[in-house]
XYZ file of C-alpha atoms in Angstrom:
761
model
C 73.847 -0.797 48.569
C 72.354 2.531 49.440
C 69.229 3.469 47.546
C 68.670 7.036 46.432
C 65.453 8.703 45.479
C 65.196 11.288 42.751
C 66.086 11.640 39.122
C 69.690 10.482 38.976
C 71.798 7.483 38.024
C 73.523 5.410 40.751
C 76.834 3.845 39.612
C 77.921 2.491 42.967
C 79.144 -1.052 42.709
C 80.109 -0.599 39.083
C 83.477 -1.920 37.767
C 85.060 0.746 35.486
C 88.462 0.247 33.795
C 88.621 3.645 32.134
C 86.765 6.872 31.414
C 83.113 6.519 30.340
C 80.139 8.723 29.398
C 76.564 8.144 30.627
C 73.459 9.353 28.707
C 69.888 9.431 29.948
C 66.486 10.459 28.428
C 63.716 11.812 30.577
C 60.032 11.672 29.424
C 57.258 13.626 31.049
C 53.997 11.660 30.515
C 50.983 13.973 30.399
C 47.397 12.875 29.805
C 46.500 11.904 26.199
C 43.992 14.155 24.411
C 40.335 13.123 24.385
C 37.484 13.632 21.910
C 34.358 13.263 23.998
C 32.159 15.942 22.427
C 32.449 14.747 18.867
C 28.875 15.000 17.596
C 28.547 16.376 14.058
C 26.431 19.452 13.470
C 22.687 19.065 13.302
C 21.167 18.825 9.838
C 19.688 22.174 8.908
C 15.946 22.121 8.376
C 15.473 18.762 10.108
C 11.767 17.897 10.016
C 9.227 15.156 9.555
C 10.502 12.633 12.103
C 8.663 13.643 15.252
C 7.355 10.199 16.155
C 10.682 8.469 15.429
C 12.516 11.129 17.448
C 10.242 10.487 20.412
C 11.017 6.768 20.215
C 14.764 7.413 20.286
C 14.550 9.862 23.165
C 12.380 7.490 25.179
C 15.045 4.799 24.824
C 17.940 7.155 25.590
C 16.297 8.826 28.592
C 17.791 8.074 32.067
C 14.387 6.880 33.263
C 14.791 3.958 30.860
C 18.024 2.827 32.486
C 18.993 0.799 35.497
C 16.497 -2.031 35.243
C 16.976 -5.519 33.906
C 15.164 -4.584 30.658
C 17.463 -1.667 29.866
C 17.935 -1.169 26.117
C 21.636 -0.556 25.529
C 21.683 -0.633 21.719
C 19.294 1.197 19.398
C 19.590 0.534 15.653
C 18.137 3.046 13.196
C 17.919 1.423 9.766
C 16.560 2.276 6.361
C 17.135 2.835 2.692
C 20.082 4.918 1.524
C 19.123 8.593 1.681
C 16.206 8.011 4.046
C 17.663 10.292 6.757
C 19.063 7.877 9.342
C 22.115 9.950 10.284
C 20.122 13.174 10.497
C 17.673 11.567 12.916
C 20.368 9.963 15.082
C 22.401 13.178 15.298
C 19.308 15.205 16.183
C 18.352 12.736 18.925
C 21.913 12.783 20.296
C 21.980 16.594 20.438
C 18.632 16.739 22.226
C 19.697 14.054 24.701
C 22.909 15.932 25.508
C 21.058 19.236 25.896
C 18.925 17.520 28.523
C 22.053 16.454 30.408
C 21.505 12.747 29.949
C 25.128 11.943 29.034
C 27.496 13.907 31.289
C 30.292 11.492 30.404
C 30.346 12.822 26.849
C 29.615 11.539 23.343
C 31.750 9.359 21.102
C 31.053 9.512 17.366
C 32.479 7.254 14.687
C 31.655 6.815 11.011
C 32.234 3.176 10.098
C 31.967 3.857 6.338
C 29.861 0.741 5.766
C 28.518 2.233 2.528
C 31.013 4.605 0.930
C 32.574 4.847 -2.493
C 35.841 6.477 -1.479
C 36.431 4.938 1.918
C 37.223 1.417 3.021
C 34.817 0.006 5.564
C 36.259 0.494 9.067
C 37.217 -2.791 10.693
C 36.479 -3.592 14.316
C 40.166 -3.144 15.208
C 40.287 0.285 13.560
C 37.057 1.397 15.210
C 38.257 0.358 18.654
C 41.569 2.118 18.170
C 39.816 5.340 17.211
C 37.461 5.152 20.159
C 40.232 4.333 22.640
C 42.194 7.343 21.396
C 39.069 9.465 21.817
C 38.814 8.213 25.392
C 42.380 9.390 26.070
C 44.296 6.118 25.762
C 47.881 6.586 24.597
C 48.890 4.793 21.402
C 51.514 2.619 23.050
C 48.918 1.281 25.464
C 46.475 0.130 22.770
C 46.750 -3.647 22.169
C 46.953 -5.070 18.682
C 44.192 -7.679 18.832
C 40.511 -6.777 18.564
C 39.446 -8.766 21.638
C 42.086 -7.083 23.813
C 41.161 -3.649 22.477
C 37.489 -4.354 23.221
C 38.328 -5.310 26.807
C 40.335 -2.101 27.292
C 37.534 -0.087 25.647
C 34.953 -1.494 28.070
C 37.263 -0.776 31.011
C 37.775 2.809 29.856
C 34.006 3.292 29.518
C 33.437 1.907 33.002
C 36.048 4.283 34.445
C 34.472 7.195 32.592
C 31.078 6.266 34.016
C 32.483 6.324 37.554
C 34.225 9.668 37.038
C 31.721 11.629 34.937
C 28.621 9.551 34.295
C 27.120 7.660 31.318
C 28.234 8.212 27.736
C 26.535 8.006 24.352
C 28.342 6.190 21.546
C 27.004 6.979 18.072
C 28.206 4.552 15.388
C 27.116 5.844 11.992
C 26.963 4.041 8.651
C 27.420 0.504 9.942
C 27.813 -2.091 7.220
C 28.063 -5.328 9.212
C 26.842 -6.562 12.570
C 30.443 -7.540 13.391
C 31.359 -3.858 13.479
C 28.861 -3.315 16.295
C 29.707 -6.343 18.458
C 33.014 -4.948 19.655
C 31.522 -1.515 20.417
C 29.106 -2.758 23.062
C 29.754 -1.204 26.489
C 30.176 -3.554 29.423
C 27.466 -4.452 31.878
C 26.693 -2.464 34.994
C 26.995 0.953 33.312
C 24.355 3.181 31.774
C 26.072 3.962 28.493
C 24.060 3.850 25.280
C 25.073 2.737 21.789
C 23.122 4.332 18.926
C 23.704 2.756 15.505
C 22.643 3.721 11.969
C 22.748 1.243 9.113
C 21.131 0.318 5.826
C 20.870 -3.175 7.288
C 18.434 -4.209 9.957
C 20.551 -5.327 12.923
C 18.407 -7.602 15.081
C 21.420 -8.890 17.014
C 22.786 -7.587 20.312
C 19.340 -7.113 21.880
C 18.908 -3.901 19.940
C 15.774 -1.760 19.812
C 15.007 -1.612 16.089
C 13.750 1.584 14.470
C 13.263 1.198 10.693
C 12.629 4.418 8.767
C 10.232 4.837 5.878
C 9.933 7.716 3.406
C 8.482 10.987 4.677
C 4.803 11.791 4.546
C 3.746 14.215 1.769
C 3.294 16.985 4.362
C 6.725 16.405 5.896
C 8.338 16.300 2.456
C 6.745 19.658 1.617
C 8.016 21.116 4.915
C 11.541 19.808 4.276
C 11.679 21.608 0.934
C 10.376 24.807 2.494
C 12.780 24.743 5.458
C 15.771 23.915 3.282
C 15.146 26.917 1.025
C 14.468 29.302 3.895
C 17.621 28.091 5.643
C 19.606 29.239 2.609
C 17.609 32.476 2.423
C 15.028 33.392 5.082
C 13.108 35.387 2.473
C 12.774 32.502 0.009
C 9.094 31.525 0.087
C 8.865 29.817 -3.308
C 7.646 26.549 -1.813
C 4.673 28.162 -0.084
C 3.932 30.423 -3.049
C 3.889 27.474 -5.489
C 2.110 24.908 -3.368
C 0.903 22.686 -6.179
C 4.298 22.613 -7.910
C 6.050 21.925 -4.576
C 3.753 19.008 -3.820
C 4.421 17.655 -7.298
C 8.170 18.067 -6.758
C 7.972 16.176 -3.459
C 6.065 13.404 -5.223
C 8.686 13.188 -7.989
C 11.318 12.833 -5.262
C 9.215 9.971 -3.847
C 9.392 11.716 -0.466
C 12.975 10.496 0.025
C 14.909 13.015 2.169
C 18.102 12.780 0.085
C 16.215 13.469 -3.151
C 14.319 16.324 -1.515
C 17.522 17.900 -0.213
C 19.129 17.677 -3.651
C 16.067 19.296 -5.251
C 16.123 22.058 -2.635
C 19.847 22.639 -3.242
C 19.208 23.085 -6.971
C 16.512 25.654 -6.221
C 18.701 27.429 -3.674
C 21.484 27.819 -6.254
C 19.118 29.589 -8.644
C 16.822 32.002 -6.827
C 15.115 32.968 -10.079
C 14.026 29.409 -10.957
C 10.339 28.736 -10.249
C 9.530 25.494 -8.493
C 7.265 24.606 -11.421
C 10.227 24.849 -13.800
C 12.284 22.321 -11.827
C 9.229 20.089 -11.567
C 8.786 20.238 -15.337
C 12.466 19.377 -15.874
C 12.270 16.323 -13.618
C 8.988 15.216 -15.201
C 10.553 15.416 -18.659
C 13.557 13.374 -17.488
C 11.273 10.565 -16.320
C 14.173 9.414 -14.185
C 14.064 10.392 -10.504
C 17.414 8.665 -10.042
C 19.037 11.414 -12.121
C 18.683 13.914 -9.260
C 22.079 15.265 -8.204
C 23.557 18.557 -7.061
C 27.177 17.986 -8.031
C 28.101 16.291 -4.761
C 25.154 14.068 -3.930
C 23.303 11.677 -6.220
C 20.269 9.464 -5.661
C 21.572 6.853 -8.092
C 24.976 6.781 -6.376
C 23.322 6.266 -2.986
C 21.540 3.174 -4.272
C 24.592 1.840 -6.094
C 26.401 1.661 -2.760
C 23.821 -0.857 -1.558
C 23.574 -2.658 -4.895
C 27.285 -3.423 -5.187
C 27.208 -5.329 -1.882
C 24.620 -7.821 -3.133
C 25.380 -11.381 -4.110
C 24.573 -12.460 -7.701
C 21.467 -14.258 -6.458
C 20.283 -11.147 -4.604
C 21.029 -8.937 -7.615
C 18.964 -11.203 -9.865
C 15.991 -11.301 -7.502
C 15.998 -7.541 -6.929
C 15.999 -6.920 -10.683
C 13.115 -9.321 -11.291
C 11.122 -7.882 -8.393
C 11.539 -4.424 -9.915
C 9.816 -5.727 -13.067
C 6.840 -7.141 -11.166
C 3.472 -5.450 -11.794
C 1.788 -3.436 -9.055
C 2.993 -1.846 -5.821
C 3.237 -5.186 -3.994
C 3.782 -8.789 -4.981
C 2.658 -11.955 -3.270
C 4.854 -14.983 -2.785
C 2.959 -16.635 -5.660
C 4.053 -13.862 -8.025
C 7.639 -14.071 -6.762
C 7.629 -17.773 -7.621
C 6.319 -17.000 -11.111
C 8.993 -14.340 -11.602
C 11.864 -16.668 -10.820
C 10.252 -19.775 -12.287
C 10.335 -21.780 -9.055
C 7.867 -23.811 -7.019
C 8.908 -22.365 -3.663
C 9.862 -18.808 -2.683
C 13.519 -17.746 -2.208
C 12.974 -16.989 1.461
C 16.621 -16.478 2.444
C 17.289 -14.135 -0.458
C 14.126 -12.132 0.212
C 15.044 -11.798 3.870
C 18.568 -10.655 2.970
C 17.141 -7.948 0.702
C 14.675 -6.984 3.422
C 17.485 -6.630 5.964
C 19.177 -4.263 3.506
C 15.927 -2.271 3.134
C 15.973 -2.864 -0.612
C 12.800 -4.901 -0.240
C 10.119 -4.115 2.313
C 7.457 -6.364 3.735
C 4.046 -5.499 2.321
C 0.682 -4.852 3.915
C 0.224 -8.520 4.801
C 2.444 -11.457 5.566
C 3.696 -13.060 2.370
C 3.635 -9.780 0.436
C 6.656 -7.715 -0.615
C 7.159 -4.245 -2.006
C 9.911 -1.972 -3.293
C 10.219 1.740 -2.676
C 9.432 3.573 -5.926
C 13.030 4.729 -6.314
C 14.405 1.246 -5.626
C 12.011 -0.083 -8.248
C 13.252 2.511 -10.755
C 16.844 1.670 -9.858
C 16.222 -2.057 -10.251
C 14.622 -1.582 -13.676
C 17.600 0.532 -14.713
C 20.022 -2.178 -13.593
C 18.085 -4.783 -15.595
C 18.306 -2.633 -18.722
C 22.069 -2.320 -18.322
C 22.583 -6.073 -18.006
C 21.715 -7.907 -21.272
C 21.516 -11.316 -19.607
C 19.259 -10.052 -16.825
C 17.148 -8.123 -19.355
C 16.543 -11.320 -21.329
C 15.618 -13.177 -18.164
C 13.336 -10.297 -17.198
C 11.332 -10.692 -20.405
C 10.874 -14.395 -19.704
C 9.899 -13.599 -16.109
C 7.162 -11.205 -17.225
C 5.802 -13.825 -19.616
C 5.683 -16.302 -16.729
C 3.802 -13.806 -14.564
C 1.223 -13.178 -17.302
C 0.753 -16.904 -17.816
C 0.312 -17.400 -14.067
C -2.177 -14.511 -13.842
C -4.169 -15.749 -16.847
C -4.461 -19.285 -15.494
C -5.568 -18.280 -12.009
C -7.797 -15.413 -13.152
C -9.509 -17.698 -15.653
C -10.220 -20.162 -12.850
C -11.487 -17.369 -10.576
C -13.637 -15.921 -13.361
C -15.097 -19.359 -14.095
C -15.993 -19.715 -10.428
C -17.714 -16.304 -10.380
C -19.764 -17.235 -13.476
C -20.458 -20.800 -12.405
C -24.098 -21.936 -12.635
C -25.790 -25.179 -11.593
C -25.124 -27.912 -14.104
C -21.790 -26.495 -15.288
C -18.487 -28.346 -14.641
C -16.811 -27.401 -11.393
C -13.955 -24.910 -11.996
C -10.462 -25.751 -10.794
C -8.325 -24.017 -8.141
C -11.171 -22.316 -6.203
C -13.695 -24.196 -4.087
C -16.242 -21.390 -3.961
C -16.939 -17.767 -4.902
C -15.498 -16.446 -1.654
C -12.114 -18.048 -2.331
C -12.051 -16.714 -5.898
C -12.939 -13.197 -4.782
C -10.340 -13.280 -2.001
C -7.578 -14.198 -4.440
C -8.661 -11.541 -6.939
C -8.807 -8.927 -4.171
C -5.272 -9.801 -3.074
C -3.863 -9.633 -6.603
C -5.994 -6.805 -8.043
C -3.346 -4.069 -8.259
C -0.858 -6.427 -9.893
C -3.453 -7.790 -12.312
C -4.456 -4.313 -13.463
C -0.812 -3.308 -13.865
C 0.002 -6.467 -15.831
C -2.785 -5.751 -18.328
C -0.993 -2.530 -19.232
C 1.884 -4.578 -20.615
C -0.424 -5.045 -23.611
C 1.330 -2.080 -25.269
C 4.359 -4.361 -25.781
C 3.778 -6.709 -28.685
C 5.218 -9.845 -27.072
C 2.779 -9.550 -24.151
C -0.259 -8.179 -26.011
C -2.248 -11.394 -26.521
C -1.934 -12.555 -22.900
C -2.555 -9.067 -21.480
C -5.709 -8.573 -23.566
C -6.924 -11.982 -22.500
C -6.294 -11.053 -18.868
C -8.275 -7.808 -19.271
C -11.255 -9.732 -20.564
C -11.058 -12.237 -17.707
C -11.085 -9.438 -15.117
C -14.296 -7.764 -16.314
C -16.799 -9.746 -14.233
C -14.745 -9.363 -11.062
C -14.050 -5.642 -11.448
C -17.742 -5.018 -11.966
C -18.728 -7.180 -9.019
C -16.453 -5.174 -6.734
C -17.457 -1.918 -8.487
C -13.868 -1.001 -9.389
C -14.982 0.950 -12.441
C -11.799 3.014 -12.739
C -9.731 -0.159 -12.956
C -12.187 -1.555 -15.484
C -11.650 1.482 -17.705
C -7.862 1.133 -17.419
C -7.762 -2.532 -18.412
C -10.382 -2.108 -21.137
C -8.515 0.842 -22.654
C -5.261 -1.110 -22.707
C -6.973 -4.052 -24.361
C -8.676 -1.835 -26.956
C -5.412 -0.158 -27.960
C -3.621 -3.492 -28.297
C -6.453 -4.970 -30.337
C -6.531 -1.944 -32.623
C -2.787 -2.264 -33.179
C -3.311 -5.895 -34.203
C -5.646 -4.706 -36.991
C -8.291 -7.438 -36.748
C -11.865 -6.103 -36.843
C -13.365 -8.774 -34.592
C -10.769 -8.422 -31.839
C -10.971 -4.656 -32.062
C -14.773 -4.801 -31.879
C -14.644 -6.907 -28.720
C -12.192 -4.496 -27.119
C -14.346 -1.453 -28.008
C -17.395 -3.215 -26.570
C -15.605 -3.940 -23.297
C -14.398 -0.363 -23.056
C -17.913 0.895 -23.654
C -19.158 -1.280 -20.810
C -16.490 0.097 -18.502
C -17.290 3.712 -19.396
C -20.950 3.048 -18.802
C -20.214 1.574 -15.403
C -18.459 4.800 -14.469
C -21.500 6.847 -15.481
C -19.945 8.202 -18.693
C -22.853 7.322 -20.957
C -21.910 9.662 -23.824
C -18.393 8.199 -24.013
C -19.883 4.726 -23.804
C -22.185 5.419 -26.755
C -19.197 6.460 -28.862
C -17.200 3.350 -27.909
C -20.122 1.014 -28.539
C -20.832 2.609 -31.902
C -17.230 1.769 -32.847
C -17.834 -1.772 -31.629
C -20.964 -2.233 -33.736
C -19.253 -0.897 -36.866
C -16.302 -3.254 -36.489
C -18.548 -6.247 -35.888
C -20.363 -5.342 -39.092
C -17.056 -5.152 -40.960
C -16.144 -8.577 -39.600
C -19.541 -9.987 -40.604
C -20.211 -11.063 -37.014
C -23.975 -10.661 -36.504
C -23.931 -12.208 -33.034
C -21.255 -9.728 -31.948
C -23.294 -6.928 -33.519
C -26.258 -8.006 -31.389
C -24.082 -7.779 -28.270
C -22.931 -4.284 -29.219
C -26.499 -3.150 -30.000
C -27.758 -4.473 -26.680
C -25.039 -2.588 -24.833
C -25.651 0.496 -26.963
C -29.323 0.395 -25.985
C -28.321 0.526 -22.324
C -26.035 3.509 -22.972
C -28.746 5.374 -24.896
C -31.171 4.782 -22.060
C -28.749 6.191 -19.519
C -28.276 9.190 -21.807
C -32.003 9.855 -21.530
C -32.852 8.680 -25.065
C -35.402 5.896 -24.423
C -36.831 5.838 -27.965
C -33.368 5.318 -29.493
C -32.614 2.731 -26.824
C -35.789 0.788 -27.620
C -34.912 0.723 -31.339
C -31.386 -0.560 -30.635
C -32.635 -3.229 -28.228
C -35.340 -4.485 -30.585
C -32.681 -4.792 -33.298
C -30.450 -6.725 -30.875
C -33.280 -9.127 -29.978
C -33.990 -9.758 -33.649
C -30.325 -10.544 -34.315
C -30.120 -12.901 -31.328
C -33.040 -14.880 -32.696
C -31.536 -14.912 -36.207
C -28.159 -16.189 -35.005
C -27.584 -19.061 -32.631
C -30.357 -18.221 -30.218
C -28.244 -16.981 -27.326
C -30.978 -17.148 -24.667
C -28.771 -15.775 -21.936
C -27.847 -12.582 -23.742
C -31.374 -12.364 -25.052
C -32.556 -12.320 -21.438
C -30.211 -9.433 -20.696
C -31.513 -7.522 -23.704
C -35.098 -8.057 -22.529
C -34.167 -6.650 -19.109
C -32.652 -3.527 -20.600
C -35.601 -3.151 -22.965
C -37.893 -3.240 -19.939
C -35.930 -0.423 -18.359
C -36.110 1.673 -21.538
C -39.847 1.055 -21.839
C -40.346 2.117 -18.238
C -38.317 5.249 -18.861
C -40.583 5.953 -21.834
C -43.643 5.709 -19.569
C -44.823 2.322 -20.901
C -45.130 0.503 -17.592
C -47.194 -2.495 -18.716
C -44.873 -3.189 -21.654
C -41.952 -2.938 -19.225
C -43.596 -5.487 -16.912
C -43.959 -7.914 -19.813
C -40.288 -7.443 -20.817
C -39.009 -8.028 -17.269
C -41.257 -11.050 -16.815
C -39.859 -12.572 -20.001
C -36.310 -11.775 -18.867
C -36.933 -13.379 -15.481
C -38.157 -16.594 -17.120
C -35.182 -16.790 -19.468
C -32.693 -16.303 -16.624
C -34.413 -19.047 -14.662
C -34.315 -21.343 -17.686
C -30.600 -20.736 -18.245
C -29.803 -21.279 -14.559
C -28.530 -17.750 -13.899
C -29.866 -17.329 -10.390
C -28.122 -14.046 -9.709
C -29.461 -12.292 -12.785
C -32.867 -13.717 -12.005
C -32.652 -11.634 -8.858
C -31.768 -8.614 -10.972
C -34.835 -9.208 -13.121
C -37.007 -9.516 -9.996
C -35.818 -6.171 -8.732
C -36.409 -4.472 -12.065
C -39.816 -6.083 -12.345
C -40.661 -4.689 -8.926
C -39.827 -1.182 -10.156
C -42.028 -1.591 -13.214
C -44.866 -2.861 -11.009
C -44.456 0.146 -8.736
C -44.663 2.395 -11.778
C -47.926 0.700 -12.771
C -49.303 1.180 -9.241
C -49.272 -2.557 -8.435
C -47.614 -2.080 -5.047
C -48.295 -5.455 -3.409
C -46.975 -7.358 -6.422
C -43.922 -5.087 -6.391
C -43.303 -5.943 -2.716
C -43.261 -9.663 -3.497
C -40.902 -9.139 -6.435
C -38.506 -7.058 -4.315
C -38.568 -9.719 -1.582
C -37.529 -12.374 -4.084
C -34.682 -10.131 -5.263
C -33.448 -9.593 -1.690
C -33.466 -13.341 -1.007
C -31.467 -14.129 -4.147
C -28.876 -11.408 -3.510
C -28.370 -12.688 0.016
C -27.710 -16.174 -1.344
C -24.785 -14.704 -3.283
C -23.686 -12.435 -0.420
C -24.069 -9.555 -2.854
C -24.551 -7.038 -0.081
C -24.548 -3.901 -2.184
C -27.446 -5.068 -4.367
C -29.132 -6.474 -1.253
C -29.059 -2.999 0.230
C -30.484 -1.396 -2.883
C -33.304 -3.940 -3.185
C -34.109 -3.371 0.503
C -34.271 0.379 -0.179
C -36.823 -0.328 -2.893
C -38.721 -2.647 -0.570
C -38.733 0.014 2.146
C -40.249 2.561 -0.231
C -42.822 0.037 -1.407
C -43.855 -0.643 2.204
C -44.086 3.106 2.756
C -46.302 3.467 -0.291
C -48.450 0.598 1.033
C -48.896 2.474 4.341
C -46.849 0.059 6.518
C -44.251 2.362 8.122
C -42.892 -0.135 10.667
C -42.004 -2.595 7.890
C -40.481 0.237 5.882
C -38.285 1.186 8.860
C -37.174 -2.426 9.310
C -36.143 -2.563 5.642
C -34.177 0.687 5.956
C -32.269 -0.731 8.933
C -31.570 -3.978 7.057
C -30.403 -1.929 4.061
C -27.995 -0.003 6.310
C -26.493 -3.267 7.584
C -26.153 -4.611 4.045
C -24.408 -1.446 2.829
C -22.061 -1.562 5.823
C -21.193 -5.145 4.894
C -20.566 -3.981 1.314
C -18.209 -1.228 2.562
C -20.537 1.526 1.326
C -20.689 3.776 4.423
C -22.394 6.711 2.695
C -25.275 4.539 1.530
C -25.481 2.952 4.989
C -25.701 6.397 6.618
C -28.464 7.481 4.262
C -30.450 4.315 4.962
C -30.103 4.880 8.711
C -31.274 8.462 8.276
C -34.355 7.231 6.385
C -35.070 4.756 9.181
C -35.144 7.585 11.724
C -37.749 9.636 9.845
C -40.674 9.777 12.345
C -43.426 9.631 9.752
C -43.443 8.002 6.348
C -42.553 10.273 3.510
C -45.210 10.861 0.837
C -45.223 8.012 -1.657
C -42.756 8.769 -4.403
C -43.818 8.292 -8.007
C -42.661 4.954 -9.377
C -39.342 5.235 -11.109
C -37.970 2.934 -13.798
C -34.932 0.968 -12.776
C -31.469 1.951 -13.897
C -29.938 -0.674 -16.098
C -26.611 -0.365 -14.338
C -23.110 -0.834 -15.664
C -20.336 -3.263 -15.083
C -21.990 -6.652 -14.838
C -20.302 -8.342 -17.773
C -20.541 -11.796 -19.172
C -17.419 -13.767 -18.755
C -15.315 -14.952 -21.663
C -17.227 -15.740 -24.797
C -16.012 -17.417 -27.980
C -12.353 -16.848 -28.635
C -11.601 -14.387 -31.398
C -8.729 -14.367 -33.884
C -5.608 -12.512 -32.896
C -6.179 -12.503 -29.170
C -7.219 -15.861 -27.715
C -10.140 -15.540 -25.367
C -11.120 -11.975 -26.245
C -14.878 -11.579 -26.381
C -17.279 -8.700 -26.284
C -18.933 -8.247 -22.945
C -22.625 -7.674 -23.288
C -23.272 -4.017 -22.745
C -26.555 -4.558 -20.999
C -25.231 -7.201 -18.701
C -22.198 -5.046 -18.006
C -24.568 -2.371 -16.840
C -26.091 -4.699 -14.302
C -29.050 -4.740 -16.555
C -30.834 -4.650 -13.452
C -32.164 -4.418 -10.137
C -29.387 -2.378 -8.988
C -30.671 0.095 -11.420
C -33.955 0.651 -9.793
C -32.628 1.343 -6.366
C -29.865 3.661 -7.478
C -32.020 5.807 -9.699
C -34.638 6.168 -7.014
C -32.025 7.220 -4.505
C -30.661 9.730 -6.980
C -34.129 11.221 -7.439
C -34.516 11.413 -3.679
C -31.222 13.257 -3.411
C -32.195 15.683 -6.155
C -35.429 16.464 -4.395
């Protein structure tokens, strides 16, 4: 048979018995179309991600390729609306402008989190990418594994012909979607992925995104408005309102863009007006511009959760404070051990973030608001949420009571449970402080009032010790309002007394006098003479700080008389004597002040209160200085320093050393004065009081001793409360905190007032 070349049919050798007709179809196969420059447009006004952009570009740069440690996959993850796609697209554009991907760019949206689109399967994604690479439909296999093999082959061929490519897979929902998109080995392609899930698989470089900084959020608003109209400078003309608007948006890019869109649609609307509208709504999730919605963005993540994850997220949203420890998580769910797998699943979805330390968890403000909203909409979860909050309060009360007992423990008292020493109690309170303060504010809800008020009272000693006076005012105010609502005079009196102590600690003596006057009146109405003595003692301290020593002396003498008429409370009597000594010194009666402080010192020693004995020593030293008895003052200050060091009370140690330094200066011993100033600086540094440390160092460097300063009466101080006293009706455990003790009745006083006089001079 002869063979013929060309486009024709050869019928030789055929057996034909009649006429026939032959038909033929000819197909001309041209190259399939490609889509290798498929990047979306850059986001207008992109800003605030400079450091993250540098990280992406460093990974994508050619200099990062070729070695055994080459990073092929980079996963940008974060909360819905955090700006993942905008960052990835910006990085891709900059990389292409630098000529790093001559082979082109593939882009695919996998619709992992969409309302109106089904999530793209691996098979669908591979088909789309193969088409983009120019593969004809009839050559695309049906199975995912075969498509992946062809995809890798096509990428390798592209690398040989044109160079490396960038594949950008946006909105990934599952790790499985990424596995099939990995390029083969031996090529320098890069795969850039965005997802709400952390994707630690595939050897990926992980880049989690957080909310913008306040400055970046401000800039985003400004750029977005000026993009719509270059002459729109409302953001810069209304700086305060713009910063407030950014804060209401919680610095989330999606929320900021929606707010900017609403302003751009109405050029006449002031920024302050939109800020006022959002403030009145009290619901940042309500932000929308007709097409985009913050609530909808979060619902996309929420609907993917399992029932167990939904429950935990809702309960975490109810937790007090910006972060929760594992202990609090256990209390929320009523379990002995933490739900580690569920927490990690929520963390991978960026609905829960790891906190400032290991074992701590936090929610973005908008996620917290969303979670609370979901709890309200679900009656069963709402009921469980109420029980969870009660469990948290019970847990806080038990542990805070144990910590408070440890802080107030004196020789001869039973050993408190849970905490082996003061350091352990303080460490736990420091870790939980924000949550404890937030939980007290639940007192406005009737079902939590008794426990929250009790918790406020238990926190008083600690908050004073750490000098967190603002927190002390917050918890005392919440307790006072709850007690007033209960309508019982004794509970209300105790709450007013505690609030007065807190106000005094913050230096608001006039407000403290008003609060303590309320306390005294309510104790009188309740017929509680011992409580009235406590209020009078505290009132005396407030009057002294207000510069009214004669009134203070009258109040304190009345308090001492009541203490002796009642049960003979020697401990509070000692505190009243200390404050009386300070008032007498302020009134110029130095010898009487010395007698009062000496009596106070003896009573503290007799009751076993070593720490307050140190306070009395320091105040006695100030009275002795005022009387010109310098050497005796030096010995008294030395005793105070030694006692404070026993308790590692570094702030009061520093102040007593300041007093000792001045006493040595007055005695004409400058080298000992300088040594005390240096020791004071070290103590203040240990107490995290850098300003005081700097001033002490400056005093140490003075070449010659300053002229002896006139002796100054000690300041009674605020915020050194007694711990829980007798329980009062209505709110178990509520007791008035002695005003004078709350004011550190004390040594601290002397040092601080002297320093203040030095500053004034």
